[in-house]
Coordinates of C-alpha atoms and ligand atoms in Angstrom, one line a residue:
M1 CA 58.1 -118.6 85.7
I2 CA 55.4 -116.8 83.0
K3 CA 56.5 -113.4 81.9
A4 CA 53.7 -113.5 79.4
K5 CA 51.2 -110.6 80.2
I6 CA 48.1 -109.4 78.6
R7 CA 47.6 -105.8 79.4
A8 CA 44.7 -105.0 81.3
Q9 CA 41.9 -104.0 79.1
H10 CA 39.5 -101.9 81.9
T11 CA 41.0 -98.0 82.4
D12 CA 37.6 -96.8 84.2
T13 CA 36.6 -98.9 87.1
N14 CA 36.3 -99.5 90.5
L15 CA 39.5 -99.5 91.7
R16 CA 41.7 -97.3 89.5
S17 CA 45.2 -98.2 91.3
Y18 CA 45.8 -101.8 92.8
E19 CA 48.8 -100.5 94.5
Q20 CA 47.8 -96.9 96.1
T21 CA 44.9 -98.7 97.5
C22 CA 46.7 -101.5 99.0
K23 CA 48.1 -98.4 100.4
S24 CA 45.6 -96.6 102.0
F25 CA 43.2 -99.4 102.7
S26 CA 41.8 -100.2 106.2
W27 CA 39.0 -101.8 107.3
S28 CA 38.2 -99.3 109.6
D29 CA 37.4 -97.1 106.2
V30 CA 34.7 -100.0 105.2
K31 CA 32.8 -100.0 108.0
K32 CA 31.8 -95.7 107.5
M33 CA 30.2 -97.5 104.6
F34 CA 27.1 -98.9 106.6
T35 CA 24.8 -97.3 109.1
W36 CA 25.3 -99.9 111.8
H37 CA 29.6 -98.0 112.1
G38 CA 28.6 -96.3 115.3
T39 CA 26.4 -98.6 116.6
G40 CA 27.8 -103.0 115.9
K41 CA 24.7 -103.5 115.8
I42 CA 23.8 -104.6 112.4
N43 CA 21.5 -107.3 109.5
I44 CA 22.8 -108.0 106.3
V45 CA 19.3 -107.8 104.7
H46 CA 19.6 -104.2 105.5
E47 CA 22.2 -103.3 104.1
A48 CA 21.7 -105.2 101.2
I49 CA 18.4 -105.0 100.8
D50 CA 16.0 -102.8 102.5
R51 CA 18.3 -99.6 102.3
W52 CA 18.0 -100.2 98.8
A53 CA 13.9 -100.5 99.0
D54 CA 13.4 -98.0 101.0
D55 CA 14.7 -95.7 98.7
P56 CA 12.4 -93.9 96.0
A57 CA 14.9 -93.8 93.5
R58 CA 16.5 -97.3 93.5
Q59 CA 12.8 -99.0 95.3
G60 CA 11.6 -100.0 91.4
R61 CA 16.0 -101.4 90.2
T62 CA 15.9 -105.2 90.1
A63 CA 18.0 -106.9 92.5
L64 CA 16.6 -110.3 90.7
I65 CA 15.8 -111.8 87.7
F66 CA 15.6 -115.7 87.7
E67 CA 14.3 -117.9 83.6
K68 CA 14.0 -121.2 83.8
A69 CA 12.0 -123.4 80.9
G70 CA 12.2 -120.1 79.0
E71 CA 10.4 -118.1 81.2
V72 CA 11.3 -115.3 83.2
R73 CA 11.0 -114.0 86.5
T74 CA 12.2 -110.5 88.1
Y75 CA 11.6 -108.7 91.8
S76 CA 12.4 -105.3 92.2
Y77 CA 14.9 -104.8 95.6
L78 CA 11.0 -103.0 97.3
E79 CA 9.8 -106.7 96.1
L80 CA 12.4 -108.8 97.6
K81 CA 11.7 -107.0 100.1
K82 CA 8.6 -107.5 101.1
I83 CA 8.5 -110.9 99.8
S84 CA 11.7 -111.7 102.6
C85 CA 9.8 -109.5 105.3
Q86 CA 6.7 -112.6 104.8
W87 CA 8.7 -115.1 104.7
A88 CA 10.6 -114.1 107.8
N89 CA 6.8 -113.6 109.4
L90 CA 5.8 -117.5 108.4
L91 CA 9.5 -118.5 109.8
L92 CA 8.8 -116.9 112.9
K93 CA 4.8 -118.2 113.2
Y94 CA 7.0 -121.2 113.2
G95 CA 9.0 -120.7 115.9
F96 CA 12.0 -119.6 114.5
K97 CA 14.6 -118.4 116.7
T98 CA 18.1 -117.0 116.5
G99 CA 20.8 -119.6 116.1
D100 CA 18.3 -122.1 114.8
R101 CA 19.0 -123.6 111.7
L102 CA 17.5 -124.2 108.1
F103 CA 18.2 -126.3 105.2
I104 CA 16.8 -125.7 101.8
F105 CA 17.2 -128.6 99.8
L106 CA 16.0 -127.2 96.1
P107 CA 17.5 -126.2 92.9
S108 CA 18.2 -122.8 92.1
C109 CA 14.6 -121.2 92.4
P110 CA 13.7 -117.9 93.4
E111 CA 12.5 -118.9 97.2
A112 CA 15.9 -120.6 98.2
Y113 CA 17.0 -116.4 97.8
F114 CA 13.9 -115.8 99.5
V115 CA 14.3 -118.2 102.1
M116 CA 18.1 -117.3 102.3
L117 CA 16.7 -113.3 103.3
A118 CA 14.1 -113.8 105.8
C119 CA 16.4 -116.2 108.0
A120 CA 18.9 -113.4 107.8
R121 CA 16.4 -110.8 109.1
L122 CA 15.9 -113.5 112.0
G123 CA 18.9 -114.3 112.6
V124 CA 18.6 -118.4 111.6
L125 CA 21.0 -119.9 109.8
F126 CA 20.5 -120.9 106.1
C127 CA 22.0 -124.1 104.4
P128 CA 22.2 -124.7 101.3
L129 CA 22.8 -128.1 99.7
F130 CA 23.0 -129.1 96.7
S131 CA 20.2 -131.1 95.1
T132 CA 21.8 -133.7 93.8
L133 CA 22.8 -134.4 97.5
S134 CA 22.8 -138.7 97.5
F135 CA 20.5 -139.5 100.9
D136 CA 23.5 -141.0 103.4
E137 CA 25.2 -137.2 102.0
L138 CA 22.1 -135.3 103.4
E139 CA 21.7 -137.8 106.6
D140 CA 25.4 -136.5 107.5
R141 CA 24.4 -132.7 107.6
L142 CA 21.2 -133.4 108.8
E143 CA 22.6 -135.5 112.1
N144 CA 25.7 -132.3 112.0
A145 CA 23.6 -129.4 111.5
E146 CA 20.0 -131.0 112.8
P147 CA 17.7 -128.6 111.6
R148 CA 14.3 -126.5 113.0
G149 CA 13.5 -127.2 109.1
I150 CA 14.1 -127.7 105.7
L151 CA 13.3 -126.2 102.4
T152 CA 12.2 -128.3 99.3
H153 CA 10.0 -129.5 96.6
P154 CA 8.1 -132.5 96.9
D155 CA 9.9 -134.5 94.0
L156 CA 12.9 -133.8 96.9
S157 CA 10.8 -135.0 100.0
E158 CA 10.3 -138.9 99.1
D159 CA 14.9 -138.4 98.8
L160 CA 14.7 -137.1 102.9
P161 CA 16.9 -139.4 105.2
C162 CA 13.6 -139.7 107.8
E163 CA 15.9 -141.5 110.7
A164 CA 18.0 -138.4 110.4
M165 CA 15.0 -135.8 110.9
K166 CA 14.6 -136.4 114.6
G167 CA 15.1 -132.4 114.9
V168 CA 13.0 -131.3 112.3
E169 CA 9.9 -129.6 113.3
H170 CA 9.1 -128.3 109.4
I171 CA 9.4 -129.8 106.3
F172 CA 8.0 -126.8 104.2
L173 CA 7.5 -127.3 100.7
T174 CA 7.9 -124.7 98.0
Q175 CA 4.9 -127.0 95.6
G176 CA 1.6 -129.0 96.6
P177 CA 2.2 -132.4 96.6
L178 CA -0.2 -134.7 95.4
P179 CA -2.3 -136.5 96.6
G180 CA -1.9 -135.1 100.0
L181 CA 0.6 -133.0 103.0
F182 CA 2.0 -135.5 106.0
P183 CA 2.2 -134.0 109.2
G184 CA 5.1 -131.6 109.9
E185 CA 4.7 -130.5 106.5
V186 CA 3.5 -126.3 105.3
L187 CA 2.8 -126.1 102.1
L188 CA 4.9 -122.4 101.7
Q189 CA 2.7 -121.2 98.3
E190 CA -0.7 -119.5 99.8
L191 CA 0.7 -119.3 103.6
S192 CA 3.5 -116.6 102.6
D193 CA 1.6 -114.5 100.8
K194 CA -0.7 -114.5 103.0
M195 CA 1.5 -113.4 105.9
P196 CA 2.5 -109.3 106.6
A197 CA 5.0 -107.6 104.7
Q198 CA 6.4 -105.5 107.4
F199 CA 9.0 -107.0 110.3
S200 CA 10.7 -105.0 111.8
P201 CA 15.1 -104.9 111.2
R202 CA 16.8 -107.5 114.0
W203 CA 19.6 -105.9 114.8
F204 CA 22.4 -108.5 116.0
P205 CA 26.1 -108.3 116.8
G206 CA 28.3 -108.7 113.6
N207 CA 29.5 -111.9 114.6
T208 CA 25.6 -113.8 114.2
P209 CA 25.8 -116.6 111.9
L210 CA 24.3 -115.8 109.0
Y211 CA 24.7 -118.3 107.0
L212 CA 26.5 -122.6 107.2
L213 CA 27.6 -124.1 104.6
Y214 CA 29.8 -127.4 103.8
T215 CA 33.0 -127.2 102.0
S216 CA 33.2 -129.1 98.6
G217 CA 35.2 -132.4 99.6
S218 CA 37.5 -132.1 97.2
T219 CA 40.6 -133.2 99.9
G220 CA 38.6 -134.9 102.6
P221 CA 35.2 -135.1 104.1
P222 CA 33.1 -131.4 103.6
K223 CA 33.5 -129.8 106.6
G224 CA 30.4 -127.6 108.1
V225 CA 31.7 -124.2 107.9
V226 CA 29.8 -121.0 109.8
H227 CA 29.9 -117.5 108.4
A228 CA 28.1 -114.2 110.1
H229 CA 26.5 -111.3 109.5
H230 CA 29.7 -108.3 109.3
D231 CA 30.7 -110.6 106.5
M232 CA 29.3 -108.1 104.4
L233 CA 33.1 -106.6 103.9
G234 CA 34.7 -108.8 102.6
H235 CA 31.2 -108.7 100.4
L236 CA 31.7 -105.3 100.1
V237 CA 35.2 -104.7 98.8
T238 CA 35.1 -108.1 96.5
A239 CA 32.2 -107.1 94.7
R240 CA 33.5 -103.6 93.6
F241 CA 37.0 -103.8 93.2
V242 CA 36.8 -107.7 91.8
L243 CA 34.2 -108.2 90.0
D244 CA 33.9 -104.6 89.5
L245 CA 29.8 -104.4 90.2
R246 CA 27.9 -100.8 90.1
E247 CA 24.3 -100.0 90.6
E248 CA 23.1 -100.3 86.7
S249 CA 25.8 -104.2 86.9
I250 CA 23.8 -106.9 85.5
L251 CA 25.8 -110.0 87.2
W252 CA 25.3 -113.5 86.5
T253 CA 27.7 -115.9 88.6
D254 CA 27.0 -119.3 87.6
C255 CA 27.2 -121.4 90.4
E256 CA 24.0 -123.0 92.7
P257 CA 23.9 -121.2 97.0
A258 CA 25.0 -124.5 98.0
W259 CA 28.5 -124.0 96.8
V260 CA 30.1 -120.7 98.4
T261 CA 30.0 -118.7 95.2
G262 CA 26.5 -118.9 94.7
T263 CA 25.4 -117.8 98.2
V264 CA 28.2 -114.7 98.8
Y265 CA 28.8 -113.6 94.7
G266 CA 24.9 -114.3 93.7
A267 CA 22.9 -112.4 95.9
F268 CA 25.0 -110.2 99.1
G269 CA 27.9 -109.3 96.8
P270 CA 25.7 -107.8 94.1
W271 CA 23.1 -106.8 96.4
L272 CA 25.3 -104.7 98.6
C273 CA 26.6 -102.7 95.7
G274 CA 22.5 -102.2 94.1
A275 CA 23.2 -104.0 90.8
A276 CA 20.9 -106.9 89.9
S277 CA 22.2 -110.5 89.9
V278 CA 21.0 -113.3 87.3
V279 CA 19.9 -116.7 88.6
Q280 CA 19.6 -118.7 85.2
G281 CA 17.9 -122.3 86.4
D282 CA 18.3 -124.7 83.8
P283 CA 21.5 -127.3 83.3
F284 CA 24.5 -126.1 81.8
S285 CA 24.1 -126.8 77.5
A286 CA 27.5 -124.2 76.0
S287 CA 24.0 -122.5 73.9
N288 CA 22.5 -121.5 76.7
W289 CA 25.3 -120.9 78.7
Y290 CA 25.7 -117.7 75.4
R291 CA 21.7 -117.3 74.9
T292 CA 21.6 -115.8 79.2
L293 CA 24.4 -113.9 78.2
E294 CA 23.2 -112.4 75.3
K295 CA 18.8 -112.1 77.2
H296 CA 20.0 -111.1 80.0
Q297 CA 22.5 -109.0 78.8
V298 CA 24.6 -109.6 82.0
S299 CA 28.1 -107.2 82.6
V300 CA 29.7 -109.3 84.5
W301 CA 29.6 -112.6 84.9
Y302 CA 32.0 -114.2 87.5
T303 CA 32.2 -118.8 86.2
T304 CA 34.6 -121.3 87.1
P305 CA 37.7 -122.8 84.5
G306 CA 35.3 -126.3 84.2
T307 CA 32.6 -124.3 82.5
I308 CA 35.0 -122.2 80.1
R309 CA 36.5 -126.2 79.3
R310 CA 33.1 -127.0 78.0
L311 CA 32.0 -124.1 76.4
I312 CA 35.3 -124.7 73.9
E313 CA 34.3 -127.9 73.5
A314 CA 30.9 -127.3 71.9
G315 CA 33.5 -125.1 69.7
E316 CA 34.0 -121.6 68.7
D317 CA 31.7 -121.8 65.6
L318 CA 28.9 -121.3 68.3
A319 CA 30.4 -118.8 69.9
G320 CA 30.6 -116.4 67.2
R321 CA 26.1 -117.1 66.8
Y322 CA 25.6 -114.7 70.3
D323 CA 25.7 -111.0 71.2
F324 CA 27.9 -110.5 73.9
S325 CA 28.8 -105.8 74.0
H326 CA 27.3 -105.9 77.1
L327 CA 30.0 -107.9 78.1
R328 CA 32.4 -105.8 80.2
H329 CA 34.7 -108.1 82.7
I330 CA 35.0 -112.0 83.1
S331 CA 35.9 -113.3 86.9
A332 CA 36.3 -117.1 87.2
V333 CA 37.1 -119.0 90.4
G334 CA 37.3 -122.9 92.2
D335 CA 40.5 -124.5 90.4
A336 CA 42.9 -123.3 88.4
M337 CA 43.2 -122.4 85.2
A338 CA 44.9 -123.5 82.6
P339 CA 46.5 -120.2 80.3
E340 CA 44.8 -121.5 76.6
L341 CA 41.7 -121.1 78.1
I342 CA 42.0 -117.5 79.1
Y343 CA 43.9 -117.3 75.2
W344 CA 40.3 -118.2 74.1
I345 CA 37.5 -116.7 75.9
K346 CA 39.8 -114.1 74.2
K347 CA 40.0 -114.9 71.2
N348 CA 35.7 -115.6 71.1
L349 CA 34.5 -113.2 73.7
K350 CA 37.3 -110.0 73.3
L351 CA 37.5 -110.2 77.0
S352 CA 39.9 -112.4 79.3
P353 CA 39.2 -114.0 82.2
H354 CA 40.0 -113.2 85.3
D355 CA 40.9 -116.0 87.7
T356 CA 40.0 -115.6 91.3
W357 CA 41.0 -117.5 94.8
W358 CA 39.5 -118.5 97.6
M359 CA 37.9 -120.9 100.1
T360 CA 34.4 -121.8 101.7
E361 CA 36.0 -120.4 104.9
T362 CA 37.7 -117.4 103.5
G363 CA 33.6 -116.3 102.7
M364 CA 35.6 -113.7 100.0
I365 CA 37.6 -112.7 97.2
C366 CA 41.3 -112.9 98.7
L367 CA 43.5 -112.9 95.4
A368 CA 42.9 -111.9 92.8
N369 CA 43.5 -110.6 88.4
F370 CA 41.5 -107.0 88.9
P371 CA 40.5 -105.3 86.3
C372 CA 43.1 -102.7 86.0
M373 CA 46.0 -104.6 85.9
D374 CA 47.4 -106.7 83.9
I375 CA 46.7 -110.6 84.1
K376 CA 49.5 -112.9 83.8
P377 CA 48.0 -116.1 82.6
G378 CA 47.6 -119.3 85.0
S379 CA 47.9 -116.6 88.4
M380 CA 45.5 -115.8 90.9
G381 CA 47.0 -112.6 90.9
K382 CA 47.9 -110.6 93.8
P383 CA 45.6 -110.1 97.6
V384 CA 42.9 -108.4 97.2
P385 CA 42.9 -104.4 99.4
G386 CA 43.1 -105.2 103.0
I387 CA 44.3 -108.3 102.7
E388 CA 48.4 -109.8 103.2
A389 CA 49.1 -112.9 101.5
A390 CA 52.7 -114.8 102.1
V391 CA 54.4 -117.9 101.3
I392 CA 55.7 -120.6 104.1
D393 CA 56.8 -123.0 105.1
E394 CA 55.9 -126.1 107.9
K395 CA 56.6 -123.9 111.1
G396 CA 55.3 -121.2 109.4
K397 CA 58.5 -118.5 108.3
P398 CA 57.3 -116.9 105.3
L399 CA 59.6 -118.4 102.1
P400 CA 62.1 -116.0 99.3
D401 CA 59.2 -115.3 95.8
L402 CA 59.2 -117.8 93.6
T403 CA 59.7 -120.5 96.0
M404 CA 56.3 -123.3 96.9
G405 CA 55.4 -123.1 99.9
E406 CA 52.7 -123.1 102.0
L407 CA 49.5 -120.1 100.6
A408 CA 49.2 -118.3 104.4
L409 CA 47.2 -115.3 105.4
K410 CA 47.1 -112.7 107.8
L411 CA 44.0 -112.7 110.5
G412 CA 41.6 -110.0 110.7
W413 CA 40.1 -110.4 107.4
P414 CA 36.2 -109.8 108.3
S415 CA 34.9 -112.3 105.7
M416 CA 36.4 -115.2 107.3
M417 CA 34.8 -118.2 109.6
T418 CA 33.3 -117.8 113.0
D419 CA 33.1 -121.3 113.2
I420 CA 33.8 -125.1 111.8
W421 CA 30.0 -126.2 113.1
Q422 CA 31.2 -128.9 115.5
D423 CA 33.9 -129.1 115.4
K424 CA 36.0 -126.6 117.6
K425 CA 39.1 -129.3 116.7
R426 CA 38.8 -129.1 113.3
Y427 CA 38.2 -124.0 113.1
Q428 CA 41.9 -124.7 115.9
E429 CA 43.6 -127.3 112.6
Y430 CA 43.0 -123.7 110.8
F431 CA 45.2 -121.3 112.8
S432 CA 49.7 -121.1 112.6
P433 CA 50.6 -119.7 116.1
E434 CA 52.1 -117.3 114.6
G435 CA 49.3 -114.9 113.4
W436 CA 48.1 -117.4 109.9
F437 CA 45.1 -118.7 108.8
L438 CA 46.2 -121.6 107.0
T439 CA 44.4 -122.4 103.2
G440 CA 46.3 -126.4 102.7
D441 CA 47.1 -124.9 98.9
M442 CA 50.6 -124.8 97.7
V443 CA 51.3 -122.2 95.4
I444 CA 54.6 -119.6 94.5
K445 CA 54.6 -116.0 94.2
D446 CA 56.4 -114.4 91.7
E447 CA 59.3 -110.8 91.8
D448 CA 55.9 -108.7 90.2
G449 CA 54.0 -110.4 94.3
Y450 CA 51.8 -112.9 91.4
F451 CA 50.7 -115.9 93.6
Y452 CA 50.8 -119.3 91.2
H453 CA 48.3 -122.6 92.5
Q454 CA 50.1 -125.6 92.5
G455 CA 48.3 -127.7 94.2
R456 CA 47.3 -128.4 97.3
I457 CA 49.3 -130.0 100.1
D458 CA 47.4 -133.9 99.8
D459 CA 47.7 -133.3 96.1
L460 CA 51.7 -133.3 96.5
I461 CA 53.8 -135.7 94.9
K462 CA 57.0 -136.1 95.1
A463 CA 59.8 -136.1 91.7
G464 CA 63.2 -137.4 91.7
V465 CA 63.6 -135.0 94.9
K466 CA 61.9 -132.3 95.3
L467 CA 58.2 -131.7 95.3
I468 CA 55.8 -130.9 92.8
G469 CA 51.7 -129.5 92.5
P470 CA 50.2 -131.4 90.6
Y471 CA 49.3 -128.4 88.0
E472 CA 52.9 -128.5 86.9
I473 CA 52.4 -131.5 85.2
E474 CA 48.5 -130.7 84.4
R475 CA 49.4 -127.4 83.1
A476 CA 52.3 -128.6 80.3
L477 CA 49.3 -132.4 79.3
Y478 CA 47.3 -129.1 78.8
R479 CA 49.5 -127.1 75.9
H480 CA 48.8 -130.9 73.8
P481 CA 45.6 -130.1 71.5
A482 CA 44.1 -133.9 72.5
V483 CA 44.0 -133.4 75.8
G484 CA 40.6 -131.8 77.3
E485 CA 41.1 -132.2 81.2
A486 CA 43.8 -133.3 83.2
A487 CA 44.4 -135.2 86.8
V488 CA 47.4 -136.2 88.4
I489 CA 48.3 -138.4 91.1
S490 CA 51.5 -140.3 92.2
R491 CA 50.0 -144.0 92.7
S492 CA 53.3 -144.7 94.9
A493 CA 53.1 -146.6 98.0
K494 CA 55.8 -146.0 99.6
P495 CA 58.0 -143.1 100.7
G496 CA 60.8 -141.9 98.2
E497 CA 59.8 -143.8 95.2
S498 CA 58.2 -141.7 91.9
F499 CA 55.3 -142.8 90.5
L500 CA 53.3 -140.1 88.4
K501 CA 50.0 -141.2 86.9
A502 CA 47.9 -137.9 84.9
F503 CA 44.4 -139.1 84.0
I504 CA 43.2 -137.4 80.7
T505 CA 40.2 -136.6 78.4
T506 CA 40.6 -136.4 75.3
N507 CA 39.1 -132.9 72.6
K508 CA 36.3 -134.2 70.0
G509 CA 38.1 -134.9 67.0
F510 CA 40.5 -136.8 68.9
S511 CA 40.4 -140.3 70.1
P512 CA 42.1 -142.7 72.5
S513 CA 44.5 -145.2 71.5
A514 CA 47.8 -146.2 72.5
R515 CA 49.4 -144.1 70.3
L516 CA 48.3 -140.9 71.2
N517 CA 49.6 -141.8 74.4
R518 CA 52.5 -142.4 73.2
E519 CA 52.9 -139.4 71.7
I520 CA 50.9 -137.2 75.0
R521 CA 53.8 -139.2 76.8
A522 CA 56.4 -137.3 74.8
F523 CA 55.4 -133.8 74.6
V524 CA 55.2 -133.7 78.9
K525 CA 58.7 -134.6 78.8
A526 CA 59.9 -132.5 75.9
N527 CA 57.4 -129.5 77.8
L528 CA 59.0 -130.5 81.6
S529 CA 62.6 -130.8 83.2
S530 CA 63.8 -134.9 82.6
D531 CA 63.8 -134.9 87.0
I532 CA 59.7 -134.9 86.8
A533 CA 58.9 -137.9 85.1
L534 CA 55.3 -139.4 83.6
R535 CA 54.6 -143.1 84.5
E536 CA 51.9 -143.3 82.9
I537 CA 48.5 -141.9 81.3
A538 CA 44.8 -143.5 81.6
F539 CA 42.2 -142.3 79.2
L540 CA 39.4 -141.7 81.0
E541 CA 35.7 -140.6 79.7
E542 CA 35.1 -138.6 82.7
I543 CA 36.9 -137.1 85.5
P544 CA 35.3 -137.0 88.6
K545 CA 34.0 -134.5 90.0
T546 CA 32.8 -132.6 93.3
R547 CA 29.1 -130.8 92.8
S548 CA 30.7 -127.3 92.4
G549 CA 33.2 -128.7 89.2
K550 CA 35.9 -129.4 91.2
L551 CA 38.5 -132.0 89.8
L552 CA 38.5 -135.0 92.9
R553 CA 42.1 -136.3 92.4
R554 CA 41.9 -138.0 96.0
V555 CA 39.3 -140.3 94.5
L556 CA 41.6 -141.4 91.3
R557 CA 44.5 -141.9 94.0
A558 CA 42.1 -144.4 96.1
R559 CA 41.1 -146.2 92.6
E560 CA 44.9 -146.8 92.1
L561 CA 45.7 -147.9 95.1
G562 CA 42.7 -150.5 95.3
L563 CA 41.7 -148.3 98.5
P564 CA 37.8 -147.9 99.7
V565 CA 36.4 -144.8 98.2
G566 CA 33.0 -145.3 99.3
D567 CA 31.0 -141.9 98.1
P568 CA 33.5 -139.6 98.2
L569 CA 31.7 -136.4 99.5
K570 CA 30.2 -138.2 102.8
M571 CA 31.6 -136.7 106.1
K572 CA 32.6 -139.2 107.6
Ligands
ATP601 P1 37.3 -129.4 100.8 O1 37.8 -128.3 101.8 O2 36.0 -129.6 101.5 O3 38.1 -130.5 100.2 P2 37.8 -127.3 99.0 O4 38.2 -126.4 99.4 O5 37.4 -127.9 96.7 O6 37.3 -128.8 98.8 P3 36.1 -125.1 98.8 O7 36.1 -123.9 99.7 O8 35.0 -125.4 97.7 O9 35.8 -126.7 98.9 O10 37.5 -125.2 97.5 C1 38.3 -123.9 97.9 C2 39.9 -124.5 97.2 O11 39.4 -124.5 95.7 C3 40.9 -123.9 97.5 O12 41.3 -124.3 98.6 C4 41.7 -123.9 95.8 O13 42.6 -125.1 96.2 C5 41.2 -124.2 95.2 N1 40.8 -123.1 94.6 C6 39.7 -122.1 94.2 N2 40.4 -121.2 94.1 C7 41.1 -121.5 93.0 C8 41.6 -121.3 92.2 N3 41.6 -119.6 91.0 N4 43.0 -121.4 91.2 C9 43.1 -122.8 92.3 N5 42.4 -123.3 92.9 C10 41.3 -123.0 93.3
MG602 MG1 38.6 -126.8 101.0

């Protein structure tokens, strides 16, 4: 297990002592931080927006900073309250009721956030979708969620599958189409301005659904995960303890709301802390990302290992041209973070990125490297206070340290999903009779309580007599300077057979060749135990990924075995 440590760089943080906080922590104490702890009747918008907007000392503080094509739009807490009340009145006018669904089919834009808040005011489930979804993927989601309305842009509305939209009563457009509107289309721009800016708060039981989000589809067809208003307990604790947010913080979570990270930590997490959230509407380029950090004086950045890799590809010179002096903390999520990424960012941005782990289903960060804690590169850190995590075997029995098993979380944290939309059976499959939530991820815990991701159960590989996760081999590959990205699969068709194959991309300055292939294979052999034999390496231009940037090993495996790949992100 990894012995190297990066000493904690922060001392003055929201979480000062991990051990002590874990001992004294209780979710019922967190409840007391909210106005509803006595009544049990809640609304997340009241806590995230109205509480600040109604306070004369805080209402003018910036809540949202949106940038696109050089234009910056900022919104204070008071403005977000007014606009989202107007939008809630508009939805009410068009007949939306508690429990209805509204799709947000848009690229990142302020309107997506306005409508999320408006829906929450009314108890309507909002469902953000990637604006790059294919026709089939949209059709699946429409048939599954049966939304009453869709908020979109005229260019995107052309791609909507009419056949699957029988239940859709309204298509709200953020901009005017030319030449005119079709029946059922509503132009929002001016309408929302005319709506009253007051909306009496609606109070719901805590488990009232807040949003519906489809998982990334890395291991199988995406699932429609439902989350409730009481998730705010977990949002607040993790935004404070893991991201270290305070009222004066400027957080940039560079993920769209269609991925759960963008919804929870691009909106509710920072707003519950009274902080500002930056949203970048332009596509990725390394210079644009560095410029965003510099220009908006971002203090906390929540990103992904995939984004860090793309920054590394752009080279060290570029990073050196920007001023990151306002940045005080970096966290990442989504995929395993190779130690090399940590070292590169530490060298070039003078801060270590802190890996975190969670799932759409968990609704909040569950394992993390906390700012106050030493980082062990390659580890996802330790459970968030209030989360009990264990490594269990197939029978649900906890395993000793340093043994690979499934990561399981003890039921009882408040942000856990409340349902899989229209699929009770799938929902039940997440839980073991012993009261564990089964994550489907394989991990190892070391003697100090740090967890190490090994891969998903479905990605496990038979190497000799033992089962290993693909990450063990990928980590060795990443240590070779030519390797950009790596995904390892087992391409054996018969049980018991061991045939490991790696797919890699090359870093700038290296070209695929038979010689490089042999060299990398020899390098991996020298760096791994002898019973793990990597038989083949194939160079790829690009490794297939989900829209949230995760490696799609199942697509590589299907291609290798000649199985149908189809549209991997379709739901069935
Ligand atoms: P699907 O459930 O549809 O197959 P998905 O699991 O990728 O897709 P998400 O909910 O977006 O959908 O991702 C959660 C998963 O992401 C986790 O189960 C885990 O496998 C992976 N993950 C998240 N954070 C980390 C991390 N820090 N290190 C390694 N893997 C991570
Ligand atoms: Mg998953």
